[in-house]
Amino acid sequence: MHFDNQMTSPMNSLRVYAIDGITPVVDPTAYVHPSAVLIGDVIVGPGCYVGPCASLRGDFGRLILERGANLQDTCVMHGFPGTDTVVEEDGHIGHGAVLHGCRIGRNALVGMNAVIMDNAVIGANSIVAASSFIKAGQEIPDGVLVAGLPGRVVRPLSDEEIAWKGEGTKTYQELTRRCLATMVETAPLTEVEADRRRIEIAGVIPLVDLKKDSAA
């Protein structure tokens, strides 16, 4: 069976749908996993990463990922008509998070399974803890840790914690480049190789371990 180059292009393998004549935009330097779904008014900027099974439904409002942002596995972005849902430059959205009509500030992190509601604003360099709920219209200042149901400011973040967040985001920006360069669909092996390599990512540690090292 013959496939021409256009059919096998990574961009043409994406699950992208136009609606009302509006087509998603994906910068050529971004990586969007083929199982993610992009509908309508979606703009994925340079160097962004969109993980497996993410859903970006731009069928009401506009969805924007700015340069270097990442939206991980099973995340959802959506919004009411006439709204923008925005992840600013270097924004970091953890697995399973839901963003609805909100704005995530530059270099902010939204933890796994957190929910950020309409017209909420997460300040630059802030971290929303996993499973937190940020209610509609809530404004979170810059550089703080937020946690809870509903989310409340716990304390300011240290310079060390903000630096840790930045390093984590850099690993996803590097993952974008790795995926574009090396990820291919393939069949599984039937047994483990005797000399099986590990994926080595230098210098990345969990925040809890960073705190242990600081306390030592």
Short mmCIF file of N, CA and C in Angstrom, two decimals, residues 123-194:
data_model
loop_
_atom_site.label_atom_id
_atom_site.label_comp_id
_atom_site.label_asym_id
_atom_site.label_seq_id
_atom_site.Cartn_x
_atom_site.Cartn_y
_atom_site.Cartn_z
N GLY A 123 -2.02 33.88 38.89
CA GLY A 123 -0.92 34.81 38.70
C GLY A 123 0.36 34.14 38.23
N ALA A 124 1.24 34.94 37.65
CA ALA A 124 2.52 34.44 37.16
C ALA A 124 3.31 33.79 38.29
N ASN A 125 4.01 32.70 37.95
CA ASN A 125 4.91 32.00 38.87
C ASN A 125 4.20 31.37 40.06
N SER A 126 2.88 31.23 40.01
CA SER A 126 2.15 30.59 41.10
C SER A 126 1.98 29.10 40.82
N ILE A 127 1.69 28.35 41.88
CA ILE A 127 1.45 26.91 41.77
C ILE A 127 0.09 26.60 42.40
N VAL A 128 -0.76 25.93 41.64
CA VAL A 128 -2.04 25.43 42.13
C VAL A 128 -1.84 23.95 42.44
N ALA A 129 -2.03 23.56 43.69
CA ALA A 129 -1.78 22.19 44.11
C ALA A 129 -2.73 21.21 43.43
N ALA A 130 -2.28 19.96 43.35
CA ALA A 130 -3.08 18.91 42.74
C ALA A 130 -4.46 18.82 43.40
N SER A 131 -5.48 18.59 42.58
CA SER A 131 -6.87 18.38 42.99
C SER A 131 -7.52 19.61 43.63
N SER A 132 -6.92 20.78 43.46
CA SER A 132 -7.54 22.01 43.96
C SER A 132 -8.68 22.46 43.05
N PHE A 133 -9.57 23.29 43.60
CA PHE A 133 -10.69 23.86 42.85
C PHE A 133 -10.62 25.37 42.97
N ILE A 134 -10.41 26.04 41.84
CA ILE A 134 -10.36 27.50 41.81
C ILE A 134 -11.69 27.98 41.26
N LYS A 135 -12.48 28.65 42.09
CA LYS A 135 -13.85 28.98 41.72
C LYS A 135 -13.89 30.14 40.71
N ALA A 136 -15.04 30.29 40.07
CA ALA A 136 -15.21 31.30 39.02
C ALA A 136 -14.90 32.69 39.56
N GLY A 137 -14.14 33.44 38.77
CA GLY A 137 -13.82 34.81 39.11
C GLY A 137 -12.72 34.99 40.13
N GLN A 138 -12.19 33.92 40.67
CA GLN A 138 -11.15 34.03 41.69
C GLN A 138 -9.84 34.50 41.05
N GLU A 139 -9.16 35.41 41.71
CA GLU A 139 -7.89 35.92 41.22
C GLU A 139 -6.78 35.55 42.21
N ILE A 140 -5.81 34.82 41.70
CA ILE A 140 -4.69 34.36 42.52
C ILE A 140 -3.49 35.25 42.22
N PRO A 141 -2.85 35.82 43.23
CA PRO A 141 -1.71 36.71 42.96
C PRO A 141 -0.50 35.95 42.44
N ASP A 142 0.51 36.71 42.05
CA ASP A 142 1.75 36.12 41.55
C ASP A 142 2.52 35.44 42.68
N GLY A 143 3.21 34.35 42.31
CA GLY A 143 4.23 33.77 43.18
C GLY A 143 3.75 33.15 44.46
N VAL A 144 2.56 32.53 44.45
CA VAL A 144 2.04 31.90 45.67
C VAL A 144 1.66 30.44 45.41
N LEU A 145 1.55 29.69 46.51
CA LEU A 145 1.02 28.33 46.49
C LEU A 145 -0.45 28.38 46.87
N VAL A 146 -1.30 27.72 46.06
CA VAL A 146 -2.74 27.68 46.30
C VAL A 146 -3.16 26.23 46.44
N ALA A 147 -4.02 25.94 47.40
CA ALA A 147 -4.49 24.56 47.59
C ALA A 147 -5.88 24.58 48.20
N GLY A 148 -6.62 23.48 47.97
CA GLY A 148 -7.88 23.29 48.65
C GLY A 148 -9.11 23.35 47.78
N LEU A 149 -10.27 23.11 48.44
CA LEU A 149 -11.59 23.10 47.82
C LEU A 149 -12.52 23.99 48.64
N PRO A 150 -12.72 25.25 48.29
CA PRO A 150 -12.09 25.95 47.17
C PRO A 150 -10.63 26.31 47.48
N GLY A 151 -9.90 26.66 46.43
CA GLY A 151 -8.50 26.98 46.59
C GLY A 151 -8.29 28.26 47.40
N ARG A 152 -7.31 28.21 48.28
CA ARG A 152 -6.92 29.38 49.06
C ARG A 152 -5.40 29.52 49.02
N VAL A 153 -4.95 30.76 49.11
CA VAL A 153 -3.51 30.99 49.14
C VAL A 153 -2.95 30.44 50.44
N VAL A 154 -1.97 29.56 50.32
CA VAL A 154 -1.34 28.95 51.49
C VAL A 154 -0.17 29.79 51.97
N ARG A 155 0.67 30.23 51.02
CA ARG A 155 1.86 31.00 51.38
C ARG A 155 2.55 31.45 50.11
N PRO A 156 3.49 32.39 50.23
CA PRO A 156 4.33 32.72 49.07
C PRO A 156 5.26 31.56 48.73
N LEU A 157 5.61 31.46 47.47
CA LEU A 157 6.59 30.46 47.05
C LEU A 157 8.00 31.00 47.25
N SER A 158 8.92 30.11 47.58
CA SER A 158 10.32 30.49 47.68
C SER A 158 10.93 30.58 46.28
N ASP A 159 12.04 31.27 46.19
CA ASP A 159 12.76 31.34 44.91
C ASP A 159 13.16 29.94 44.46
N GLU A 160 13.49 29.08 45.41
CA GLU A 160 13.89 27.71 45.10
C GLU A 160 12.72 26.94 44.48
N GLU A 161 11.51 27.13 45.00
CA GLU A 161 10.35 26.43 44.47
C GLU A 161 10.00 26.94 43.07
N ILE A 162 10.10 28.24 42.85
CA ILE A 162 9.84 28.78 41.52
C ILE A 162 10.87 28.26 40.52
N ALA A 163 12.12 28.18 40.95
CA ALA A 163 13.16 27.63 40.08
C ALA A 163 12.89 26.15 39.76
N TRP A 164 12.41 25.41 40.78
CA TRP A 164 12.07 23.99 40.56
C TRP A 164 10.98 23.87 39.51
N LYS A 165 9.97 24.74 39.61
CA LYS A 165 8.89 24.71 38.61
C LYS A 165 9.45 24.98 37.22
N GLY A 166 10.32 25.97 37.10
CA GLY A 166 10.90 26.30 35.80
C GLY A 166 11.67 25.15 35.19
N GLU A 167 12.41 24.44 36.03
CA GLU A 167 13.17 23.28 35.52
C GLU A 167 12.23 22.18 35.04
N GLY A 168 11.12 21.98 35.77
CA GLY A 168 10.15 20.97 35.33
C GLY A 168 9.55 21.31 33.99
N THR A 169 9.26 22.58 33.77
CA THR A 169 8.71 23.01 32.49
C THR A 169 9.73 22.84 31.37
N LYS A 170 10.99 23.08 31.68
CA LYS A 170 12.03 22.87 30.66
C LYS A 170 12.09 21.40 30.22
N THR A 171 11.81 20.47 31.15
CA THR A 171 11.82 19.06 30.74
C THR A 171 10.70 18.76 29.75
N TYR A 172 9.55 19.46 29.90
CA TYR A 172 8.47 19.27 28.93
C TYR A 172 8.78 19.95 27.61
N GLN A 173 9.47 21.07 27.64
CA GLN A 173 9.90 21.71 26.39
C GLN A 173 10.89 20.84 25.65
N GLU A 174 11.76 20.17 26.41
CA GLU A 174 12.67 19.21 25.79
C GLU A 174 11.90 17.99 25.30
N LEU A 175 10.86 17.58 26.04
CA LEU A 175 10.02 16.46 25.59
C LEU A 175 9.37 16.78 24.25
N THR A 176 8.95 18.03 24.05
CA THR A 176 8.40 18.44 22.75
C THR A 176 9.40 18.12 21.64
N ARG A 177 10.65 18.51 21.85
CA ARG A 177 11.68 18.28 20.84
C ARG A 177 11.96 16.78 20.67
N ARG A 178 11.97 16.04 21.79
CA ARG A 178 12.20 14.59 21.70
C ARG A 178 11.09 13.90 20.92
N CYS A 179 9.84 14.31 21.19
CA CYS A 179 8.71 13.69 20.49
C CYS A 179 8.76 13.97 18.99
N LEU A 180 9.04 15.23 18.64
CA LEU A 180 9.12 15.58 17.22
C LEU A 180 10.23 14.80 16.52
N ALA A 181 11.31 14.54 17.25
CA ALA A 181 12.47 13.90 16.64
C ALA A 181 12.40 12.38 16.63
N THR A 182 11.78 11.77 17.67
CA THR A 182 11.95 10.32 17.83
C THR A 182 10.67 9.53 18.03
N MET A 183 9.54 10.16 18.38
CA MET A 183 8.35 9.36 18.67
C MET A 183 7.72 8.82 17.40
N VAL A 184 7.50 7.51 17.36
CA VAL A 184 6.85 6.85 16.22
C VAL A 184 5.89 5.80 16.76
N GLU A 185 4.81 5.57 16.05
CA GLU A 185 3.91 4.48 16.39
C GLU A 185 4.55 3.17 15.98
N THR A 186 4.48 2.18 16.84
CA THR A 186 5.17 0.92 16.55
C THR A 186 4.45 -0.23 17.23
N ALA A 187 4.90 -1.46 16.96
CA ALA A 187 4.36 -2.64 17.63
C ALA A 187 5.19 -2.92 18.88
N PRO A 188 4.59 -3.51 19.93
CA PRO A 188 5.36 -3.82 21.13
C PRO A 188 6.32 -4.98 20.90
N LEU A 189 7.38 -5.01 21.69
CA LEU A 189 8.23 -6.20 21.73
C LEU A 189 7.50 -7.30 22.49
N THR A 190 7.93 -8.52 22.29
CA THR A 190 7.29 -9.64 22.98
C THR A 190 8.04 -10.06 24.23
N GLU A 191 9.25 -9.52 24.44
CA GLU A 191 10.00 -9.81 25.66
C GLU A 191 10.98 -8.67 25.92
N VAL A 192 11.43 -8.59 27.16
CA VAL A 192 12.35 -7.52 27.55
C VAL A 192 13.76 -7.87 27.07
N GLU A 193 14.40 -6.89 26.43
CA GLU A 193 15.77 -7.11 25.98
C GLU A 193 16.71 -7.27 27.17
N ALA A 194 17.76 -8.06 27.00
CA ALA A 194 18.72 -8.30 28.08
C ALA A 194 19.44 -7.02 28.47
#
